[in-house]
Each structure stands twice: as structure tokens, then as C-alpha cells.
Amino acid sequence: MTSPLIAPEPRPGSNLPEFSVGDLARRLKRSIEEEFGFVRVRGEISQPKRHSSGHCYLRLKDDTAVIEAVCWRGTASKLAVQPAEGLEVIVTGRMTTYPGRSQYQLIIESMELAGEGALLKMLEERKKRLAAEGLFDAGRKKPIPFLPDVIGVVTSPTGAVIRDILHRLHDRFPRRVLLWPVAVQGERAAAEVTAAIDGFNRIPPGGPVPRPDLLIVARGGGSLEDLMAFNEENVVRAAAASRIPLISAVGHETDTTLIDFASDRRAPTPTAAAEMAVPVRAELLAQVLDDERRMVGATTRLLAERRTRVEGLARGLGDPRALLESHAQRLDDRAERLALAAASLLDRRRTRLNELGAALRHPREKLAEAGQRLASESRALDGALRHAVVAARGQYERVSGRLTLGPIRVKFGDGSRRLSDLSPRLGRSYGKAVEERAARLTAVGKLLESYSYKGVLERGFALVQSGDGRPLTRAAQATPGLAVSLVFADGKAAATVDGGPRVEAPPAAAPEPKPKSARPKAEPKKPNRPPTQGSLF
């Protein structure tokens, strides 16, 4: 029991006691707290605000009044319904005052929705917001494995749901089941279901605890308030983010929660979830046996058809062994003919080559013949040159002897002249022509001599000839005891080869003489003078 406040003594002349502001505020606070120590208030939330300290401040209002409310941090984190603008709720708490602002306020200790209509409205708004984020898109849903090895179940360990699931799995196809026990209703249910889904996804593959291939989140039927844990945003987000395929089986067939939209598959009941998780083993065995029978029959028919077709084709073909033997004989025949043809071709080519070689003259013979022809042409040219010079000199002397200075006159267009006056000019012209012809013949003779091998002999070389006059151009031709002749510039000398041939490095080639110009250098012009009798120049 709290001690009552003692009223101050009244002032003289007045029957009303005086209070200080603090005393009056404390008295009001105590009176309100004693009178309204536990209240339930229904109203609409207005201006909810979460402070950085974690406390939540809001207003509750109806058509006639507004009351301030506060929810301390420890209580705000445990509320089943999070405050939202315009949400109609029923809060439980106690009344108090805040003397610093002269206002009374409600300290909220719990909060629940005011009615099913408001709850459905909140769920509809939450569903639209989560759908806008793409959490319910069909493209995000993963296929359910045909026959999972390990199945993870998130439900209460004491309810009938887990027994129904295990019994149905045992009847259809026994599988290994991992149970994550959670509360399926109440304030801590949403957090535990979220932690269970995340925990199964964090199990590494191949670890000591097997990683589930499929998850089942299940709960029995109940009212809308009982199923609120599976409508919480954190549960819906955990189901949508699960990397393991997830089947939601919350409530009865007519019950719908937000986790049903985020899961990969929705089952109307927990038993139906077990049926979706695994096939019927007996049906699979029957299907396998039926498929085996049909496959054996189809294979047998296929083989029979192929055998019949092969036999029919074989009757239309010849004996493969006979075909191979005939082709082998033809191959042997072709191989033998090919070998004979190659040898015959080589013989024909060799004979033809010998015939062509016999028809060809040896290069030494052709060189010797060319040398003899060159020497003959050189001698003929020398004789022709001398004969031409002698003939020209005789002709000049004859013409010169017939030309005498006499009284013979020659008529011209402008008169007549004596032949004796023209003789000196004629003699000079004829002498000039003879000199030019002689110079040309001399130049040709010098060019011919420069091309002759005799000029090479003049420089110290010698020509080696065999006894029959053929030139020896290779050391291999000089056999021991061979009689040869050495041709020098001034004559020949006989010699005999002593010892075998010895091949040495050829000496450095002497620089070849530059061929003389075909045209001799022009001689200085001589003064024109009458030729004397008996002399060409």
C-alpha cells in the first residue's frame, strides 16, 4: 500500500490548500496509475515512430479522442503485431503521466489486431508489397526432386502433423527425415520458423549432418490468428530465399497464408505434402516391371525384324567369300603386271637414253672442231686481207700509170678543163679511200687476233695436245706414259706424261685481257699529197 499524500495546510484567510507544480504532478501521476493500472484500449494507430533508442512512440485515436502511447524497446521487439499507420489494434498496458509535458500516456505491453477485417486488410497490403518485390514470381520457383534422399521438416515435435508426415512417407516410400522443432503459433513462432529454414540451407553438402534435398514447413489447422506466424514478413522472405526446394503445408485445405505464395509448392494438408514429396514405391516397382516387359518385347520384335531384313538382303547378295577371293586374285594380277610394267618402262627409258647418248658428239670433239674451224677461218681472213691489199695497191698503180698529164681536156657545164689539172685531185681522193679501207681491214685483223688462242700463248700459257692433235683439258686424260705435244707461241715441243694424274686447286685465274675495240683509234690525218708511182701509202 502506498502512503496517501498529505495535503498542505491552508493559508490564513483561505480554505483551499496550496500545491507546488511538482507535488500536483506527482499526485496526479499516482492517482492515474492507481486507477488505471491495467487497461485494454481499442483504437487506430496514428503517427508510429521508432526512436533510435529502440522505443516506439505512437498515438491511439478514435472518432472523439487521441491518447499518446509508448512501447519500450524490450517490449517492442516482442510484439506480435508491428505498429503501422491506420492499423486498428487492441493494446494492453497501464496508464501513466509525463510531468515534463503535462500529458498522460499509455504504456503498451502487448498488441493484437482489433478484428478479422483489419487483419485481412493488413495481410492483403503485405501481400501486395511482397508481390511487387517479386517474391511470388513463378520464375523463382524451383522444381521438386522426384525422389529426395533426405527430407527436412519444420514443425512442432509434439503435434500430430509430424506423425502424419512420417506415417505417409513410410507407406509411400521410406526416406530419411530431419526434424527441426519449432513453435507453430505465438510470439516466437515466426522467428523460430525463419531460423529453421535458414539453418537447413546453411548445412554444407557432404558434412556430418546430411543436407536435405527437400523442405516441408507444416502446421495443422487453426484460426487466422493462430496462423499469423506464417504470414510474417521474415518467414515469407526466408521461404523465398531458400535454395532448397520448399513445400508449404500450413492449415487445412481452405487456409491460405503468405508462405504458400513464396514456397515452391503448396500442399493443402501436411499429409498431402508427404505425398508430393515422394512417389509410391509399389507403383514405381509396377511401372518399372511394366516398362521392362514392354522394353523386352520391343527389343525382341526389333531384333526379329532386323534379322528378317538382313536375311532378305543376304539372299540378294553373292557369296562374300567368293567376292573377296575374286578381288584378291585381281589384286595379285594387277600387282604382278605393275611390277613388270615398271621394269619394262625402266628398260625402255634406259635404251632410249643410250641411243640419244650415242647420237651425241663428245664436247671435246666439238670444241676441237670449233678450234680448227676458227684457225682455218683466221688463216683465210689473213690471206683475204693480204690479197685485198695487194689488189688495191695494183689497181691504184694501174690507174695512176694511165693518168698522164697531157693536153686532154674535159668538158664541163661552165667550160672545159685539162685532165692534167684534175689528176692531182683524183689521186688524192682515191688514195684517201684506199687508206680508209686499209685501216678498216687492219682493225678487223687485230680484233680477230685478240679472239685467237694464240694471244693467250703469247702471255706464257701452253696448249697440251695428244698424239692425234686433240687438246687435253682434264688431268684424268693425262695417263702415265702418254706422248703429248706442248704448243707455245713460237712452236711445239714433244713431252711424255710422267706419273699419275694429280688434281690440285686451280691457280688464281689471270685477269683476262680486255678485248680491243672493233674500231681502231682514228689515226691523225695526213696531209693530202699526190701518191707516188709504185707506192700505196
PDB file of C-alpha atoms in Angstrom, residues 293-429:
ATOM      1  CA  ARG A 293       8.322 -56.083 -70.059  1.00  0.00           C
ATOM      2  CA  ARG A 294       7.485 -53.628 -72.791  1.00  0.00           C
ATOM      3  CA  MET A 295      11.150 -52.902 -73.461  1.00  0.00           C
ATOM      4  CA  VAL A 296      11.999 -56.614 -73.718  1.00  0.00           C
ATOM      5  CA  GLY A 297       9.084 -57.183 -76.084  1.00  0.00           C
ATOM      6  CA  ALA A 298      10.013 -54.168 -78.215  1.00  0.00           C
ATOM      7  CA  THR A 299      13.660 -55.231 -78.339  1.00  0.00           C
ATOM      8  CA  THR A 300      12.693 -58.786 -79.322  1.00  0.00           C
ATOM      9  CA  ARG A 301      10.438 -57.551 -82.110  1.00  0.00           C
ATOM     10  CA  LEU A 302      13.083 -55.118 -83.316  1.00  0.00           C
ATOM     11  CA  LEU A 303      15.748 -57.826 -83.423  1.00  0.00           C
ATOM     12  CA  ALA A 304      13.396 -60.177 -85.285  1.00  0.00           C
ATOM     13  CA  GLU A 305      12.590 -57.502 -87.858  1.00  0.00           C
ATOM     14  CA  ARG A 306      16.274 -56.675 -88.321  1.00  0.00           C
ATOM     15  CA  ARG A 307      17.164 -60.371 -88.630  1.00  0.00           C
ATOM     16  CA  THR A 308      14.479 -60.910 -91.271  1.00  0.00           C
ATOM     17  CA  ARG A 309      15.641 -57.872 -93.196  1.00  0.00           C
ATOM     18  CA  VAL A 310      19.285 -58.936 -93.070  1.00  0.00           C
ATOM     19  CA  GLU A 311      18.388 -62.430 -94.282  1.00  0.00           C
ATOM     20  CA  GLY A 312      16.392 -60.955 -97.172  1.00  0.00           C
ATOM     21  CA  LEU A 313      19.263 -58.700 -98.155  1.00  0.00           C
ATOM     22  CA  ALA A 314      21.723 -61.567 -97.856  1.00  0.00           C
ATOM     23  CA  ARG A 315      19.748 -63.622-100.381  1.00  0.00           C
ATOM     24  CA  GLY A 316      20.102 -60.853-102.926  1.00  0.00           C
ATOM     25  CA  LEU A 317      23.858 -60.625-102.457  1.00  0.00           C
ATOM     26  CA  GLY A 318      26.523 -63.008-103.681  1.00  0.00           C
ATOM     27  CA  ASP A 319      28.800 -65.101-101.535  1.00  0.00           C
ATOM     28  CA  PRO A 320      31.095 -62.608 -99.741  1.00  0.00           C
ATOM     29  CA  ARG A 321      33.916 -65.160 -99.658  1.00  0.00           C
ATOM     30  CA  ALA A 322      33.748 -65.685-103.419  1.00  0.00           C
ATOM     31  CA  LEU A 323      33.666 -61.928-103.990  1.00  0.00           C
ATOM     32  CA  LEU A 324      36.710 -61.466-101.790  1.00  0.00           C
ATOM     33  CA  GLU A 325      38.602 -64.293-103.489  1.00  0.00           C
ATOM     34  CA  SER A 326      37.957 -62.900-106.980  1.00  0.00           C
ATOM     35  CA  HIS A 327      39.020 -59.450-105.921  1.00  0.00           C
ATOM     36  CA  ALA A 328      42.113 -60.878-104.220  1.00  0.00           C
ATOM     37  CA  GLN A 329      43.057 -62.655-107.483  1.00  0.00           C
ATOM     38  CA  ARG A 330      42.563 -59.462-109.464  1.00  0.00           C
ATOM     39  CA  LEU A 331      44.722 -57.612-106.953  1.00  0.00           C
ATOM     40  CA  ASP A 332      47.533 -60.165-107.308  1.00  0.00           C
ATOM     41  CA  ASP A 333      47.313 -59.938-111.110  1.00  0.00           C
ATOM     42  CA  ARG A 334      47.426 -56.156-111.067  1.00  0.00           C
ATOM     43  CA  ALA A 335      50.371 -56.169-108.650  1.00  0.00           C
ATOM     44  CA  GLU A 336      52.355 -58.573-110.884  1.00  0.00           C
ATOM     45  CA  ARG A 337      51.598 -56.560-114.020  1.00  0.00           C
ATOM     46  CA  LEU A 338      52.526 -53.357-112.234  1.00  0.00           C
ATOM     47  CA  ALA A 339      55.916 -54.749-111.223  1.00  0.00           C
ATOM     48  CA  LEU A 340      56.595 -55.982-114.816  1.00  0.00           C
ATOM     49  CA  ALA A 341      55.414 -52.704-116.306  1.00  0.00           C
ATOM     50  CA  ALA A 342      57.748 -50.735-114.063  1.00  0.00           C
ATOM     51  CA  ALA A 343      60.739 -52.889-115.036  1.00  0.00           C
ATOM     52  CA  SER A 344      59.835 -52.712-118.749  1.00  0.00           C
ATOM     53  CA  LEU A 345      59.437 -48.942-118.572  1.00  0.00           C
ATOM     54  CA  LEU A 346      62.841 -48.599-116.974  1.00  0.00           C
ATOM     55  CA  ASP A 347      64.429 -50.763-119.702  1.00  0.00           C
ATOM     56  CA  ARG A 348      62.814 -48.707-122.457  1.00  0.00           C
ATOM     57  CA  ARG A 349      63.934 -45.468-120.880  1.00  0.00           C
ATOM     58  CA  ARG A 350      67.464 -46.788-120.423  1.00  0.00           C
ATOM     59  CA  THR A 351      67.656 -47.938-124.072  1.00  0.00           C
ATOM     60  CA  ARG A 352      66.357 -44.620-125.316  1.00  0.00           C
ATOM     61  CA  LEU A 353      68.874 -42.797-123.154  1.00  0.00           C
ATOM     62  CA  ASN A 354      71.736 -44.884-124.561  1.00  0.00           C
ATOM     63  CA  GLU A 355      70.566 -44.197-128.111  1.00  0.00           C
ATOM     64  CA  LEU A 356      70.433 -40.487-127.512  1.00  0.00           C
ATOM     65  CA  GLY A 357      73.833 -40.605-125.792  1.00  0.00           C
ATOM     66  CA  ALA A 358      75.375 -42.452-128.764  1.00  0.00           C
ATOM     67  CA  ALA A 359      73.943 -39.893-131.173  1.00  0.00           C
ATOM     68  CA  LEU A 360      75.549 -37.019-129.305  1.00  0.00           C
ATOM     69  CA  ARG A 361      79.141 -35.950-130.043  1.00  0.00           C
ATOM     70  CA  HIS A 362      81.602 -35.508-127.242  1.00  0.00           C
ATOM     71  CA  PRO A 363      82.022 -31.866-126.181  1.00  0.00           C
ATOM     72  CA  ARG A 364      85.813 -32.171-126.611  1.00  0.00           C
ATOM     73  CA  GLU A 365      85.368 -33.153-130.230  1.00  0.00           C
ATOM     74  CA  LYS A 366      83.041 -30.257-130.817  1.00  0.00           C
ATOM     75  CA  LEU A 367      85.499 -27.900-129.126  1.00  0.00           C
ATOM     76  CA  ALA A 368      88.415 -29.263-131.178  1.00  0.00           C
ATOM     77  CA  GLU A 369      86.422 -28.964-134.387  1.00  0.00           C
ATOM     78  CA  ALA A 370      85.399 -25.392-133.480  1.00  0.00           C
ATOM     79  CA  GLY A 371      89.038 -24.556-132.730  1.00  0.00           C
ATOM     80  CA  GLN A 372      90.200 -25.933-136.076  1.00  0.00           C
ATOM     81  CA  ARG A 373      87.426 -24.086-137.867  1.00  0.00           C
ATOM     82  CA  LEU A 374      88.405 -20.871-136.080  1.00  0.00           C
ATOM     83  CA  ALA A 375      92.060 -21.325-137.054  1.00  0.00           C
ATOM     84  CA  SER A 376      91.071 -22.052-140.656  1.00  0.00           C
ATOM     85  CA  GLU A 377      88.840 -19.001-140.765  1.00  0.00           C
ATOM     86  CA  SER A 378      91.619 -16.910-139.260  1.00  0.00           C
ATOM     87  CA  ARG A 379      94.112 -18.054-141.912  1.00  0.00           C
ATOM     88  CA  ALA A 380      91.569 -17.461-144.660  1.00  0.00           C
ATOM     89  CA  LEU A 381      90.859 -13.986-143.328  1.00  0.00           C
ATOM     90  CA  ASP A 382      94.565 -13.175-143.174  1.00  0.00           C
ATOM     91  CA  GLY A 383      95.033 -14.337-146.782  1.00  0.00           C
ATOM     92  CA  ALA A 384      91.991 -12.423-147.923  1.00  0.00           C
ATOM     93  CA  LEU A 385      93.271  -9.298-146.209  1.00  0.00           C
ATOM     94  CA  ARG A 386      96.679  -9.550-147.870  1.00  0.00           C
ATOM     95  CA  HIS A 387      95.094 -10.319-151.243  1.00  0.00           C
ATOM     96  CA  ALA A 388      92.754  -7.345-150.916  1.00  0.00           C
ATOM     97  CA  VAL A 389      95.621  -5.024-150.014  1.00  0.00           C
ATOM     98  CA  VAL A 390      97.764  -6.270-152.916  1.00  0.00           C
ATOM     99  CA  ALA A 391      94.838  -5.989-155.331  1.00  0.00           C
ATOM    100  CA  ALA A 392      94.047  -2.486-154.176  1.00  0.00           C
ATOM    101  CA  ARG A 393      97.687  -1.439-154.452  1.00  0.00           C
ATOM    102  CA  GLY A 394      97.969  -2.891-158.008  1.00  0.00           C
ATOM    103  CA  GLN A 395      94.753  -1.239-159.097  1.00  0.00           C
ATOM    104  CA  TYR A 396      95.934   2.055-157.752  1.00  0.00           C
ATOM    105  CA  GLU A 397      99.259   1.703-159.543  1.00  0.00           C
ATOM    106  CA  ARG A 398      97.488   0.838-162.776  1.00  0.00           C
ATOM    107  CA  VAL A 399      95.168   3.768-162.543  1.00  0.00           C
ATOM    108  CA  SER A 400      97.977   6.043-161.536  1.00  0.00           C
ATOM    109  CA  GLY A 401     100.128   4.891-164.517  1.00  0.00           C
ATOM    110  CA  ARG A 402      97.392   5.542-167.010  1.00  0.00           C
ATOM    111  CA  LEU A 403      96.787   9.035-165.722  1.00  0.00           C
ATOM    112  CA  THR A 404      99.395  11.198-167.592  1.00  0.00           C
ATOM    113  CA  LEU A 405      99.500  14.934-167.739  1.00  0.00           C
ATOM    114  CA  GLY A 406      98.567  15.716-171.328  1.00  0.00           C
ATOM    115  CA  PRO A 407      96.538  18.111-173.324  1.00  0.00           C
ATOM    116  CA  ILE A 408      93.380  16.107-172.785  1.00  0.00           C
ATOM    117  CA  ARG A 409      90.528  18.395-171.929  1.00  0.00           C
ATOM    118  CA  VAL A 410      87.300  17.538-170.158  1.00  0.00           C
ATOM    119  CA  LYS A 411      84.137  19.485-170.884  1.00  0.00           C
ATOM    120  CA  PHE A 412      82.007  20.819-168.023  1.00  0.00           C
ATOM    121  CA  GLY A 413      78.881  22.922-167.988  1.00  0.00           C
ATOM    122  CA  ASP A 414      80.844  26.104-167.409  1.00  0.00           C
ATOM    123  CA  GLY A 415      83.590  25.263-169.910  1.00  0.00           C
ATOM    124  CA  SER A 416      86.378  22.761-170.437  1.00  0.00           C
ATOM    125  CA  ARG A 417      89.482  21.875-168.360  1.00  0.00           C
ATOM    126  CA  ARG A 418      92.558  19.844-168.931  1.00  0.00           C
ATOM    127  CA  LEU A 419      92.795  16.364-167.440  1.00  0.00           C
ATOM    128  CA  SER A 420      96.257  17.167-166.151  1.00  0.00           C
ATOM    129  CA  ASP A 421      94.640  19.776-163.918  1.00  0.00           C
ATOM    130  CA  LEU A 422      92.205  17.203-162.420  1.00  0.00           C
ATOM    131  CA  SER A 423      94.741  14.346-161.861  1.00  0.00           C
ATOM    132  CA  PRO A 424      96.138  15.534-158.544  1.00  0.00           C
ATOM    133  CA  ARG A 425      92.641  15.875-157.020  1.00  0.00           C
ATOM    134  CA  LEU A 426      91.539  12.454-158.323  1.00  0.00           C
ATOM    135  CA  GLY A 427      94.680  10.837-156.975  1.00  0.00           C
ATOM    136  CA  ARG A 428      94.140  12.307-153.563  1.00  0.00           C
ATOM    137  CA  SER A 429      90.503  11.130-153.397  1.00  0.00           C
TER     138      SER A 429
END
